[in-house]
Amino acid sequence: MLRFHRPALSALVLAPLFASLPLRAENAGTPTEPTPAVERAPLVERSQEEARGLERRLPQREQQMLKAGDEHFLALWQPANIAESKGLVVILPGDGETADWPRAVGPLRRGLPDLGWSTLSLTLPDPSGDPLPPRAPKSEEKTQAEPAVSPEKAQEEGPANTEQAGSAEPDTDPAPPPLSRDAIQKSQTDRTFARIDAALAFARQQKPGVIVLLGHGTGAYWAVQYLGALEPGDVQNLLLVAAETPAGYGPPLEDSLPDLKLATGDFYYRDQPADRDAAQARLHASKRQQHPAYIQIAIKALPGDRASEQEQLLRRIRGWLDLQPRSKASATGG
């Protein structure tokens, strides 16, 4: 029987272990590189997500990507279905609505081209105007290989060395202070005005004989505020459909609308008390200001038959556009 010398065998087995000790000691003394910070990606606004859905669903020929400041946004373009367009209607949807909203916005943008009017329907910013919080980076999640350490245990152990203690940085940047209400509203106004600017620039490139600004819901408020603040000389016609003022914003429409002196068609649903009362306040204000070309049109809500309701609205809008009333200011201006 063969016999092995135990000391020699032990030396053969342990030799590789001793040889690796200096390398391990060297690695242990080398500080690990800090994990690079993961950049936080801002959340996408709801209006952007919905616009992407329209991009996937609607024909490419209808889509126009317009630039407003540092932002790009979707607008839906429909040229008039006649040889020579009667004019161009720029449509502003209300809060939470898309450029192809099924009530008023979509039916008008698709129906008016058959009546000789080109349309451009916009995507407006989300109602709040407040920058959305960033997404939490995935690197903050604890893995099974790196178990969480309780605060008491961490305090007992202390930092691994003074170099690591001095270079330690928080995983996340401090949250920015919340914006004031005035700052939020100013941001919303600036972004909305910039998009209307971009839409009118596109409209002017089409060289229409008439440009009409049409606002639905709170889009009517933004149309009135824009025209009152910037007074574009080539926009002399204004259409309001179920107009309302965004919550927390001012002045109310009955205070700002009569000052415009533009040819104005104000369409409201007479079956809805809030809509009817607000329209009554606008009518009284226009009479006090002796508005030269303000027309108010009542329409009937048909909750059980939306298709007929939208067809009714289209016919009434067409009637107003065919009349094209002119204000005294525009007539004297040339």
Short mmCIF file of C-alpha atoms in Angstrom, two decimals:
data_model
loop_
_atom_site.label_atom_id
_atom_site.label_comp_id
_atom_site.label_asym_id
_atom_site.label_seq_id
_atom_site.Cartn_x
_atom_site.Cartn_y
_atom_site.Cartn_z
CA MET A 1 0.00 0.00 0.00
CA LEU A 2 1.27 3.40 -0.89
CA ARG A 3 1.82 5.81 1.99
CA PHE A 4 1.76 9.60 1.62
CA HIS A 5 3.79 11.88 3.75
CA ARG A 6 1.19 14.01 5.56
CA PRO A 7 3.36 17.20 5.97
CA ALA A 8 4.19 17.19 2.25
CA LEU A 9 0.55 16.71 1.29
CA SER A 10 -0.56 19.55 3.56
CA ALA A 11 2.01 21.84 2.04
CA LEU A 12 0.82 21.04 -1.47
CA VAL A 13 -2.80 21.78 -0.54
CA LEU A 14 -2.15 25.03 1.34
CA ALA A 15 0.41 26.52 -1.03
CA PRO A 16 -2.14 28.06 -3.45
CA LEU A 17 -4.06 29.57 -0.54
CA PHE A 18 -1.00 31.32 0.86
CA ALA A 19 -0.06 32.53 -2.61
CA SER A 20 -3.44 34.26 -3.02
CA LEU A 21 -3.33 36.11 0.32
CA PRO A 22 -1.19 39.09 -0.84
CA LEU A 23 -3.46 39.63 -3.86
CA ARG A 24 -6.55 39.56 -1.66
CA ALA A 25 -4.98 41.94 0.80
CA GLU A 26 -4.10 44.29 -2.05
CA ASN A 27 -7.66 44.17 -3.38
CA ALA A 28 -9.07 44.78 0.09
CA GLY A 29 -6.98 47.91 0.46
CA THR A 30 -8.09 49.36 -2.87
CA PRO A 31 -11.19 51.58 -2.45
CA THR A 32 -14.08 50.64 -4.68
CA GLU A 33 -15.12 53.09 -7.36
CA PRO A 34 -18.35 54.96 -6.51
CA THR A 35 -21.37 53.92 -8.53
CA PRO A 36 -22.15 56.61 -11.08
CA ALA A 37 -25.32 58.52 -10.34
CA VAL A 38 -28.28 57.52 -12.44
CA GLU A 39 -29.81 60.49 -14.21
CA ARG A 40 -33.46 60.93 -13.34
CA ALA A 41 -35.80 61.09 -16.30
CA PRO A 42 -38.78 63.44 -15.97
CA LEU A 43 -42.20 61.93 -16.21
CA VAL A 44 -43.99 62.44 -19.50
CA GLU A 45 -47.02 64.72 -19.32
CA ARG A 46 -50.41 63.17 -19.92
CA SER A 47 -50.95 65.42 -22.95
CA GLN A 48 -47.72 64.07 -24.46
CA GLU A 49 -48.77 60.46 -23.88
CA GLU A 50 -52.15 61.12 -25.49
CA ALA A 51 -50.50 62.90 -28.41
CA ARG A 52 -48.34 59.82 -29.01
CA GLY A 53 -51.52 57.78 -29.15
CA LEU A 54 -52.87 60.11 -31.84
CA GLU A 55 -49.60 59.79 -33.76
CA ARG A 56 -50.03 56.01 -33.84
CA ARG A 57 -53.71 56.15 -34.75
CA LEU A 58 -54.08 59.01 -37.24
CA PRO A 59 -52.68 59.31 -40.78
CA GLN A 60 -49.22 60.84 -41.03
CA ARG A 61 -50.46 63.46 -43.49
CA GLU A 62 -52.60 65.05 -40.76
CA GLN A 63 -49.75 65.38 -38.25
CA GLN A 64 -47.70 68.52 -37.84
CA MET A 65 -44.94 68.74 -35.21
CA LEU A 66 -44.69 72.41 -34.27
CA LYS A 67 -42.02 74.03 -32.11
CA ALA A 68 -42.84 76.38 -29.23
CA GLY A 69 -39.73 77.56 -27.41
CA ASP A 70 -37.86 74.43 -26.32
CA GLU A 71 -40.89 72.17 -26.79
CA HIS A 72 -42.30 70.29 -29.75
CA PHE A 73 -45.99 69.50 -29.81
CA LEU A 74 -48.48 67.77 -32.07
CA ALA A 75 -51.01 69.69 -34.15
CA LEU A 76 -53.53 68.10 -36.50
CA TRP A 77 -53.83 69.73 -39.92
CA GLN A 78 -56.73 69.34 -42.34
CA PRO A 79 -56.74 71.44 -45.53
CA ALA A 80 -60.07 72.55 -46.96
CA ASN A 81 -61.64 70.11 -49.40
CA ILE A 82 -62.19 72.74 -52.07
CA ALA A 83 -59.90 74.40 -54.59
CA GLU A 84 -59.71 77.70 -52.70
CA SER A 85 -60.09 77.68 -48.94
CA LYS A 86 -62.48 80.15 -47.30
CA GLY A 87 -60.07 80.53 -44.40
CA LEU A 88 -58.36 78.66 -41.57
CA VAL A 89 -59.73 77.81 -38.12
CA VAL A 90 -57.19 77.24 -35.31
CA ILE A 91 -58.79 75.04 -32.61
CA LEU A 92 -57.77 75.14 -28.94
CA PRO A 93 -59.05 72.16 -26.88
CA GLY A 94 -59.93 72.45 -23.20
CA ASP A 95 -58.24 71.04 -20.11
CA GLY A 96 -57.69 67.29 -20.39
CA GLU A 97 -58.72 67.24 -24.06
CA THR A 98 -56.66 66.14 -27.05
CA ALA A 99 -56.36 67.66 -30.50
CA ASP A 100 -58.93 65.09 -31.67
CA TRP A 101 -61.30 65.18 -28.68
CA PRO A 102 -64.63 63.49 -29.54
CA ARG A 103 -66.73 66.43 -28.37
CA ALA A 104 -66.54 69.62 -30.48
CA VAL A 105 -62.79 69.51 -31.19
CA GLY A 106 -62.56 66.37 -33.34
CA PRO A 107 -65.90 66.76 -35.15
CA LEU A 108 -65.15 70.39 -36.03
CA ARG A 109 -61.60 69.77 -37.19
CA ARG A 110 -62.83 66.98 -39.49
CA GLY A 111 -66.15 68.52 -40.55
CA LEU A 112 -65.15 72.09 -41.39
CA PRO A 113 -62.83 71.10 -44.31
CA ASP A 114 -65.87 69.69 -46.14
CA LEU A 115 -67.43 73.15 -45.75
CA GLY A 116 -64.44 74.93 -47.26
CA TRP A 117 -62.44 75.75 -44.10
CA SER A 118 -58.97 74.43 -43.27
CA THR A 119 -58.41 73.46 -39.63
CA LEU A 120 -55.42 73.20 -37.31
CA SER A 121 -56.12 71.59 -33.94
CA LEU A 122 -53.53 71.95 -31.17
CA THR A 123 -52.21 69.98 -28.22
CA LEU A 124 -52.06 72.31 -25.20
CA PRO A 125 -49.92 71.74 -22.07
CA ASP A 126 -51.28 69.84 -19.09
CA PRO A 127 -53.58 72.03 -16.99
CA SER A 128 -51.34 72.36 -13.92
CA GLY A 129 -48.30 73.72 -15.72
CA ASP A 130 -46.27 72.35 -12.78
CA PRO A 131 -43.14 70.33 -13.68
CA LEU A 132 -43.82 66.70 -12.90
CA PRO A 133 -41.64 64.86 -10.33
CA PRO A 134 -38.76 62.76 -11.68
CA ARG A 135 -38.86 58.99 -11.82
CA ALA A 136 -36.94 57.18 -9.06
CA PRO A 137 -33.77 55.53 -10.45
CA LYS A 138 -33.72 51.75 -10.42
CA SER A 139 -30.28 51.72 -8.74
CA GLU A 140 -31.89 52.79 -5.46
CA GLU A 141 -33.61 49.43 -5.14
CA LYS A 142 -31.95 47.05 -2.71
CA THR A 143 -30.85 43.67 -4.05
CA GLN A 144 -30.50 40.37 -2.22
CA ALA A 145 -26.72 40.56 -2.60
CA GLU A 146 -26.71 43.88 -0.74
CA PRO A 147 -28.95 43.49 2.30
CA ALA A 148 -30.20 46.64 3.94
CA VAL A 149 -28.38 47.72 7.13
CA SER A 150 -30.34 49.20 10.01
CA PRO A 151 -29.41 52.75 11.11
CA GLU A 152 -28.35 51.45 14.55
CA LYS A 153 -26.00 48.89 12.99
CA ALA A 154 -24.52 51.44 10.62
CA GLN A 155 -23.82 53.83 13.51
CA GLU A 156 -22.05 51.09 15.47
CA GLU A 157 -19.83 50.06 12.57
CA GLY A 158 -19.06 53.58 11.35
CA PRO A 159 -17.51 54.32 7.96
CA ALA A 160 -15.03 51.85 6.50
CA ASN A 161 -12.30 54.48 6.41
CA THR A 162 -11.93 58.24 6.66
CA GLU A 163 -11.55 58.61 2.90
CA GLN A 164 -14.90 56.96 2.30
CA ALA A 165 -16.50 58.97 5.09
CA GLY A 166 -15.30 62.24 3.60
CA SER A 167 -16.36 61.40 0.06
CA ALA A 168 -19.78 59.99 0.84
CA GLU A 169 -22.55 61.70 -1.16
CA PRO A 170 -26.32 61.36 -0.93
CA ASP A 171 -27.92 59.07 -3.47
CA THR A 172 -30.37 61.68 -4.65
CA ASP A 173 -30.38 65.42 -5.13
CA PRO A 174 -32.56 67.45 -2.77
CA ALA A 175 -36.06 67.99 -4.07
CA PRO A 176 -36.59 71.44 -5.60
CA PRO A 177 -38.86 73.77 -3.64
CA PRO A 178 -42.48 73.72 -4.79
CA LEU A 179 -43.49 76.44 -7.22
CA SER A 180 -45.80 79.17 -6.05
CA ARG A 181 -49.28 79.45 -7.51
CA ASP A 182 -48.28 82.57 -9.44
CA ALA A 183 -45.21 80.83 -10.88
CA ILE A 184 -47.30 77.83 -11.96
CA GLN A 185 -49.86 80.03 -13.68
CA LYS A 186 -47.18 82.12 -15.40
CA SER A 187 -45.50 78.97 -16.71
CA GLN A 188 -48.82 77.66 -18.00
CA THR A 189 -49.61 80.99 -19.68
CA ASP A 190 -46.18 81.26 -21.30
CA ARG A 191 -46.30 77.70 -22.64
CA THR A 192 -49.83 78.06 -23.97
CA PHE A 193 -49.13 81.41 -25.64
CA ALA A 194 -46.00 79.96 -27.26
CA ARG A 195 -48.03 77.13 -28.78
CA ILE A 196 -50.65 79.53 -30.14
CA ASP A 197 -47.80 81.61 -31.58
CA ALA A 198 -46.44 78.54 -33.36
CA ALA A 199 -49.90 77.61 -34.65
CA LEU A 200 -50.53 81.07 -36.07
CA ALA A 201 -47.09 81.07 -37.70
CA PHE A 202 -48.00 77.80 -39.43
CA ALA A 203 -51.41 79.20 -40.37
CA ARG A 204 -49.88 82.28 -41.96
CA GLN A 205 -47.66 80.09 -44.12
CA GLN A 206 -50.84 78.71 -45.72
CA LYS A 207 -51.82 82.29 -46.72
CA PRO A 208 -55.51 82.04 -45.75
CA GLY A 209 -57.83 84.94 -46.41
CA VAL A 210 -59.28 84.68 -42.89
CA ILE A 211 -57.89 83.25 -39.64
CA VAL A 212 -60.37 82.27 -36.92
CA LEU A 213 -59.37 81.30 -33.38
CA LEU A 214 -61.78 78.77 -31.84
CA GLY A 215 -61.62 77.66 -28.21
CA HIS A 216 -63.54 74.81 -26.58
CA GLY A 217 -64.01 74.75 -22.80
CA THR A 218 -60.97 76.31 -21.15
CA GLY A 219 -59.44 76.62 -24.61
CA ALA A 220 -61.86 79.54 -25.06
CA TYR A 221 -60.28 81.26 -22.05
CA TRP A 222 -56.79 80.89 -23.53
CA ALA A 223 -57.98 82.21 -26.89
CA VAL A 224 -59.42 85.33 -25.22
CA GLN A 225 -56.33 85.90 -23.06
CA TYR A 226 -53.98 85.50 -26.02
CA LEU A 227 -55.91 87.87 -28.27
CA GLY A 228 -56.23 90.44 -25.49
CA ALA A 229 -52.52 90.33 -24.63
CA LEU A 230 -50.93 90.17 -28.09
CA GLU A 231 -53.61 91.61 -30.41
CA PRO A 232 -52.55 89.91 -33.67
CA GLY A 233 -53.85 92.09 -36.47
CA ASP A 234 -54.69 89.22 -38.81
CA VAL A 235 -56.98 87.43 -36.32
CA GLN A 236 -60.27 89.31 -36.31
CA ASN A 237 -62.67 86.42 -35.66
CA LEU A 238 -63.20 84.49 -32.43
CA LEU A 239 -65.38 81.46 -31.71
CA LEU A 240 -66.15 80.16 -28.21
CA VAL A 241 -67.81 76.79 -27.56
CA ALA A 242 -68.97 75.95 -24.00
CA ALA A 243 -66.47 78.51 -22.72
CA GLU A 244 -65.14 78.30 -19.18
CA THR A 245 -62.36 79.76 -17.08
CA PRO A 246 -59.74 77.34 -15.67
CA ALA A 247 -60.00 76.82 -11.91
CA GLY A 248 -57.95 79.39 -10.03
CA TYR A 249 -57.35 81.64 -13.05
CA GLY A 250 -58.62 85.11 -13.81
CA PRO A 251 -60.00 87.45 -14.88
CA PRO A 252 -63.33 85.78 -15.69
CA LEU A 253 -64.37 85.76 -19.32
CA GLU A 254 -67.16 88.28 -18.80
CA ASP A 255 -64.51 90.82 -17.75
CA SER A 256 -61.98 90.23 -20.53
CA LEU A 257 -64.08 89.18 -23.53
CA PRO A 258 -65.96 92.47 -24.20
CA ASP A 259 -62.70 94.42 -24.47
CA LEU A 260 -61.59 92.53 -27.59
CA LYS A 261 -64.06 94.18 -30.01
CA LEU A 262 -63.58 91.28 -32.43
CA ALA A 263 -66.24 89.46 -34.42
CA THR A 264 -67.23 86.93 -31.76
CA GLY A 265 -69.52 83.91 -31.85
CA ASP A 266 -70.30 82.58 -28.36
CA PHE A 267 -71.90 79.10 -28.44
CA TYR A 268 -73.25 77.62 -25.22
CA TYR A 269 -75.45 74.70 -24.11
CA ARG A 270 -78.73 76.11 -22.83
CA ASP A 271 -79.65 72.84 -21.04
CA GLN A 272 -76.67 73.07 -18.69
CA PRO A 273 -77.29 75.59 -15.87
CA ALA A 274 -73.64 76.49 -15.23
CA ASP A 275 -72.96 77.00 -18.93
CA ARG A 276 -76.17 79.02 -19.35
CA ASP A 277 -75.49 81.28 -16.35
CA ALA A 278 -71.92 81.99 -17.46
CA ALA A 279 -73.15 82.81 -20.96
CA GLN A 280 -75.73 85.21 -19.50
CA ALA A 281 -72.97 87.04 -17.61
CA ARG A 282 -70.93 87.39 -20.83
CA LEU A 283 -73.96 88.68 -22.73
CA HIS A 284 -74.71 91.35 -20.13
CA ALA A 285 -71.06 92.43 -20.08
CA SER A 286 -70.98 92.74 -23.87
CA LYS A 287 -74.08 94.95 -23.79
CA ARG A 288 -72.59 97.20 -21.13
CA GLN A 289 -69.44 97.57 -23.24
CA GLN A 290 -71.50 98.04 -26.44
CA HIS A 291 -69.60 95.27 -28.19
CA PRO A 292 -69.95 95.90 -31.94
CA ALA A 293 -70.00 92.28 -33.20
CA TYR A 294 -70.85 89.88 -30.38
CA ILE A 295 -73.36 87.13 -31.20
CA GLN A 296 -74.48 84.48 -28.72
CA ILE A 297 -75.95 81.20 -29.97
CA ALA A 298 -77.68 78.64 -27.74
CA ILE A 299 -77.41 74.98 -28.69
CA LYS A 300 -79.13 71.94 -27.23
CA ALA A 301 -77.19 69.21 -25.46
CA LEU A 302 -78.14 65.71 -26.60
CA PRO A 303 -76.45 63.30 -24.14
CA GLY A 304 -78.19 60.29 -25.68
CA ASP A 305 -77.23 61.20 -29.24
CA ARG A 306 -73.74 62.67 -29.39
CA ALA A 307 -73.53 62.33 -33.16
CA SER A 308 -76.59 64.54 -33.68
CA GLU A 309 -75.32 66.98 -31.06
CA GLN A 310 -72.01 67.39 -32.89
CA GLU A 311 -73.77 67.71 -36.25
CA GLN A 312 -75.93 70.48 -34.78
CA LEU A 313 -72.83 72.31 -33.54
CA LEU A 314 -71.14 72.01 -36.92
CA ARG A 315 -74.20 73.50 -38.67
CA ARG A 316 -74.33 76.43 -36.24
CA ILE A 317 -70.61 77.12 -36.59
CA ARG A 318 -70.98 77.00 -40.35
CA GLY A 319 -73.79 79.54 -40.21
CA TRP A 320 -71.65 81.94 -38.22
CA LEU A 321 -68.65 81.49 -40.52
CA ASP A 322 -70.79 82.10 -43.61
CA LEU A 323 -71.90 85.43 -42.14
CA GLN A 324 -68.37 86.41 -41.11
CA PRO A 325 -69.45 89.46 -39.10
CA ARG A 326 -66.84 92.21 -38.93
CA SER A 327 -66.22 94.50 -35.99
CA LYS A 328 -66.12 98.26 -36.49
CA ALA A 329 -62.48 98.27 -35.46
CA SER A 330 -61.49 95.88 -38.25
CA ALA A 331 -63.64 97.73 -40.79
CA THR A 332 -62.04 101.07 -40.03
CA GLY A 333 -58.60 99.46 -39.93
CA GLY A 334 -58.87 98.51 -43.55
#
